[in-house]
Short mmCIF file of C-alpha atoms in Angstrom, two decimals:
data_model
loop_
_atom_site.label_atom_id
_atom_site.label_comp_id
_atom_site.label_asym_id
_atom_site.label_seq_id
_atom_site.Cartn_x
_atom_site.Cartn_y
_atom_site.Cartn_z
CA ASN A 24 10.03 -1.18 -15.43
CA ALA A 25 9.32 -2.13 -11.81
CA GLY A 26 7.30 1.01 -11.00
CA VAL A 27 7.25 1.70 -7.26
CA THR A 28 8.91 -0.86 -5.01
CA GLN A 29 8.81 -1.06 -1.23
CA THR A 30 10.84 -3.05 1.26
CA PRO A 31 10.17 -4.88 3.45
CA LYS A 32 6.73 -6.33 2.71
CA PHE A 33 6.11 -7.31 6.31
CA GLN A 34 7.70 -6.26 9.60
CA VAL A 35 7.05 -6.90 13.27
CA LEU A 36 8.61 -4.54 15.79
CA LYS A 37 8.57 -4.23 19.54
CA THR A 38 7.58 -0.94 21.13
CA GLY A 39 10.54 1.42 21.12
CA GLN A 40 12.42 -0.22 18.28
CA SER A 41 13.36 1.77 15.20
CA MET A 42 13.22 0.90 11.54
CA THR A 43 13.33 2.42 8.08
CA LEU A 44 10.89 1.65 5.30
CA GLN A 45 12.41 1.93 1.86
CA CYS A 46 10.75 3.10 -1.32
CA ALA A 47 12.15 3.44 -4.82
CA GLN A 48 10.63 4.36 -8.17
CA ASP A 49 12.08 3.98 -11.65
CA MET A 50 9.67 6.25 -13.52
CA ASN A 51 11.75 9.43 -13.16
CA HIS A 52 8.99 11.00 -11.07
CA ASN A 53 9.67 14.18 -9.16
CA SER A 54 7.14 13.79 -6.33
CA MET A 55 6.99 10.99 -3.79
CA TYR A 56 4.62 10.28 -0.91
CA TRP A 57 4.22 8.16 2.20
CA TYR A 58 0.74 7.17 3.37
CA ARG A 59 -0.59 4.95 6.11
CA GLN A 60 -3.80 2.97 5.87
CA ASP A 61 -5.56 1.71 8.97
CA PRO A 62 -8.32 -0.93 8.87
CA GLY A 63 -11.47 0.38 7.24
CA MET A 64 -9.89 3.73 6.57
CA GLY A 65 -8.66 5.63 3.60
CA LEU A 66 -5.08 6.67 3.18
CA ARG A 67 -3.63 9.39 5.35
CA LEU A 68 -0.65 11.34 4.15
CA ILE A 69 2.38 11.18 6.45
CA TYR A 70 5.01 13.09 4.48
CA TYR A 71 5.62 14.01 0.90
CA SER A 72 8.45 15.26 -1.25
CA ALA A 73 7.40 17.52 -4.09
CA SER A 74 10.83 17.31 -5.65
CA GLU A 75 14.31 16.07 -4.89
CA GLY A 76 15.73 17.95 -1.92
CA THR A 77 12.39 18.95 -0.39
CA THR A 78 10.10 17.27 2.12
CA ASP A 79 6.88 18.44 3.76
CA LYS A 80 4.57 17.20 6.47
CA GLY A 81 1.23 15.70 5.64
CA GLU A 82 -1.76 15.02 7.89
CA VAL A 83 -0.11 12.64 10.38
CA PRO A 84 3.67 13.27 10.56
CA ASN A 85 4.21 12.78 14.30
CA GLY A 86 6.53 9.90 15.12
CA TYR A 87 8.00 9.72 11.61
CA ASN A 88 10.91 11.17 9.71
CA VAL A 89 11.67 11.00 6.01
CA SER A 90 14.65 11.31 3.73
CA ARG A 91 14.57 11.99 0.01
CA LEU A 92 17.86 10.26 -0.69
CA ASN A 93 17.86 11.06 -4.40
CA LYS A 94 15.27 11.36 -7.14
CA ARG A 95 14.50 7.62 -7.01
CA GLU A 96 14.39 6.92 -3.30
CA PHE A 97 12.25 8.17 -0.42
CA SER A 98 12.57 6.49 2.97
CA LEU A 99 10.35 6.62 6.04
CA ARG A 100 11.85 6.16 9.49
CA LEU A 101 10.18 5.27 12.75
CA GLU A 102 12.59 6.29 15.50
CA SER A 103 10.72 4.74 18.41
CA ALA A 104 7.85 2.58 17.24
CA ALA A 105 4.53 2.63 19.09
CA PRO A 106 1.53 0.27 18.81
CA SER A 107 -0.44 3.15 17.29
CA GLN A 108 1.87 2.95 14.30
CA THR A 109 0.64 -0.52 13.42
CA SER A 110 -0.63 0.00 9.91
CA VAL A 111 -0.05 -0.67 6.24
CA TYR A 112 2.32 1.85 4.72
CA PHE A 113 2.16 2.82 1.07
CA CYS A 114 4.64 4.77 -0.96
CA ALA A 115 3.53 6.58 -4.10
CA SER A 116 5.06 8.76 -6.77
CA LYS A 117 3.98 11.05 -9.57
CA THR A 118 5.63 13.23 -12.13
CA GLY A 119 5.22 16.35 -10.03
CA LEU A 120 3.00 18.33 -12.33
CA ALA A 121 -0.15 19.58 -10.71
CA VAL A 122 -2.61 17.28 -12.46
CA ASN A 123 -1.70 13.66 -12.83
CA THR A 124 -2.01 10.30 -11.18
CA GLN A 125 -0.09 8.73 -8.35
CA TYR A 126 1.48 5.31 -8.74
CA PHE A 127 1.47 3.18 -5.64
CA GLY A 128 3.80 0.54 -4.29
CA PRO A 129 2.50 -2.78 -2.92
CA GLY A 130 2.69 -1.67 0.71
CA THR A 131 4.50 -2.65 3.88
CA ARG A 132 2.44 -4.27 6.62
CA LEU A 133 3.89 -3.18 9.96
CA THR A 134 2.90 -4.54 13.35
CA VAL A 135 4.19 -2.95 16.54
CA LEU A 136 3.78 -5.10 19.64
CA SER B 3 -10.29 15.17 8.84
CA GLN B 4 -10.78 13.49 5.52
CA GLN B 5 -11.37 15.70 2.51
CA GLY B 6 -13.34 13.02 0.74
CA GLU B 7 -16.06 10.85 2.20
CA GLU B 8 -17.44 7.97 0.22
CA ASP B 9 -20.95 6.66 0.40
CA PRO B 10 -21.99 3.92 0.87
CA GLN B 11 -19.27 2.39 3.01
CA ALA B 12 -20.09 -1.03 1.62
CA LEU B 13 -22.07 -2.26 -1.38
CA SER B 14 -22.99 -5.76 -2.44
CA ILE B 15 -24.51 -6.42 -5.88
CA GLN B 16 -25.04 -9.24 -8.35
CA GLU B 17 -22.82 -9.66 -11.37
CA GLY B 18 -24.20 -7.70 -14.31
CA GLU B 19 -25.77 -5.00 -12.15
CA ASN B 20 -24.51 -1.42 -12.01
CA ALA B 21 -22.68 -0.09 -8.98
CA THR B 22 -22.80 3.55 -7.95
CA MET B 23 -20.69 5.09 -5.25
CA ASN B 24 -20.48 8.70 -4.18
CA CYS B 25 -17.81 11.00 -2.84
CA SER B 26 -18.27 14.30 -1.05
CA TYR B 27 -15.50 16.76 -0.31
CA LYS B 28 -15.14 19.98 1.59
CA THR B 29 -12.97 22.53 -0.17
CA SER B 30 -12.43 23.78 -3.71
CA ILE B 31 -10.47 21.40 -5.88
CA ASN B 32 -8.53 21.35 -9.12
CA ASN B 33 -9.36 17.75 -9.85
CA LEU B 34 -10.76 14.56 -8.35
CA GLN B 35 -9.51 11.06 -8.92
CA TRP B 36 -10.90 7.59 -8.29
CA TYR B 37 -8.69 4.68 -7.29
CA ARG B 38 -9.32 0.98 -6.82
CA GLN B 39 -7.66 -1.20 -4.21
CA ASN B 40 -7.83 -4.96 -4.36
CA SER B 41 -7.47 -6.73 -1.04
CA GLY B 42 -3.91 -6.56 0.25
CA ARG B 43 -2.66 -4.50 -2.66
CA GLY B 44 -1.71 -0.92 -3.44
CA LEU B 45 -4.08 1.54 -5.08
CA VAL B 46 -4.54 1.67 -8.82
CA HIS B 47 -5.65 4.83 -10.58
CA LEU B 48 -8.94 4.54 -12.48
CA ILE B 49 -9.95 7.95 -13.72
CA LEU B 50 -9.36 11.67 -13.19
CA ILE B 51 -11.90 14.43 -13.66
CA ARG B 52 -10.96 18.09 -13.65
CA SER B 53 -12.95 20.76 -11.89
CA ASN B 54 -14.18 22.21 -15.20
CA GLU B 55 -15.51 18.85 -16.37
CA ARG B 56 -18.93 17.46 -15.48
CA GLU B 57 -18.73 13.92 -16.76
CA LYS B 58 -16.08 11.52 -17.96
CA HIS B 59 -16.12 7.97 -19.30
CA SER B 60 -13.53 5.23 -19.38
CA GLY B 61 -14.69 1.82 -20.53
CA ARG B 62 -17.37 0.67 -18.06
CA LEU B 63 -16.64 3.59 -15.73
CA ARG B 64 -18.57 6.83 -15.68
CA VAL B 65 -17.63 9.65 -13.33
CA THR B 66 -19.60 12.79 -12.68
CA LEU B 67 -18.55 15.89 -10.80
CA ASP B 68 -20.79 18.55 -9.30
CA THR B 69 -18.59 21.30 -7.93
CA SER B 70 -21.58 23.26 -6.62
CA LYS B 71 -22.48 20.34 -4.37
CA LYS B 72 -18.86 19.33 -3.84
CA SER B 73 -19.63 15.77 -4.83
CA SER B 74 -18.70 13.13 -7.37
CA SER B 75 -20.07 9.76 -8.30
CA LEU B 76 -18.49 6.68 -9.84
CA LEU B 77 -20.70 4.34 -11.83
CA ILE B 78 -19.47 0.90 -12.81
CA THR B 79 -21.76 -0.63 -15.42
CA ALA B 80 -22.31 -4.34 -16.00
CA SER B 81 -20.23 -5.25 -12.96
CA ARG B 82 -18.06 -8.35 -12.84
CA ALA B 83 -16.77 -10.43 -9.95
CA ALA B 84 -13.33 -8.99 -10.74
CA ASP B 85 -14.63 -5.52 -9.84
CA THR B 86 -14.77 -6.61 -6.19
CA ALA B 87 -12.48 -4.14 -4.45
CA SER B 88 -12.45 -0.96 -2.40
CA TYR B 89 -12.86 2.30 -4.27
CA PHE B 90 -11.47 5.61 -3.07
CA CYS B 91 -11.83 9.16 -4.23
CA ALA B 92 -8.90 11.53 -3.89
CA THR B 93 -8.98 15.29 -4.10
CA ASP B 94 -6.31 17.89 -4.36
CA SER B 95 -6.85 21.47 -3.32
CA THR B 96 -6.58 24.78 -5.07
CA SER B 97 -3.91 25.91 -2.62
CA GLY B 98 -1.20 24.77 -5.01
CA THR B 99 0.28 21.90 -3.04
CA TYR B 100 1.15 18.59 -4.59
CA LYS B 101 -0.75 16.45 -2.15
CA TYR B 102 -4.03 14.59 -2.37
CA ILE B 103 -6.50 13.70 0.35
CA PHE B 104 -8.16 10.30 0.17
CA GLY B 105 -11.62 9.38 1.33
CA THR B 106 -12.50 6.41 3.51
CA GLY B 107 -13.57 4.23 0.58
CA THR B 108 -16.48 2.10 -0.57
CA ARG B 109 -16.08 -1.67 -0.33
CA LEU B 110 -17.74 -3.21 -3.35
CA LYS B 111 -18.56 -6.90 -3.50
CA VAL B 112 -19.84 -8.32 -6.77
CA LEU B 113 -21.48 -11.70 -6.38
CA ALA B 114 -21.17 -14.20 -9.21
#
């Protein structure tokens, strides 16, 4: 049981480049989330997917797109990276019921030059 | 803006002492959770308290919730060097969405 996995672990991009962050969970969870964490800050929600086939914007969705590929996988795409998107990105999942915990991946550290 | 705000931002104590950190939030909630983050890692769930609960224990952790003041506290008793981490509160809302809002965190350092 790997839990929540994220790839890549590290990435350096130039301004304007695009990339996709991958996330997968093997816990049969319905809901999946993408957060960003900036230095000294808490996590801010970018997008979430309450269940397979649905996605919704969080607090800071601008500059990002997501795809809930299937129940296991939820990807985050940066179409044209900007230095302001330099951050650590975390994926999380939970069963989807209203009251339960989120399980987090190890994070992807992204630097945009 | 953040739903949860932790206080203090940073805390340094000696091993064996108790550590208390607080979280304030703005809107009505269904539940509040506390997470720990070790340096460079993802968050790990510690404890959840529902809005109709006032206190909850888990091992050396004690969480209180005061919905009238919109605040919660996390107490770690008999702290250990391994407790060194950042601690975040996370709140949902009563609007029925599936998302949580995280606070800015308290950085705890336990000195051996």
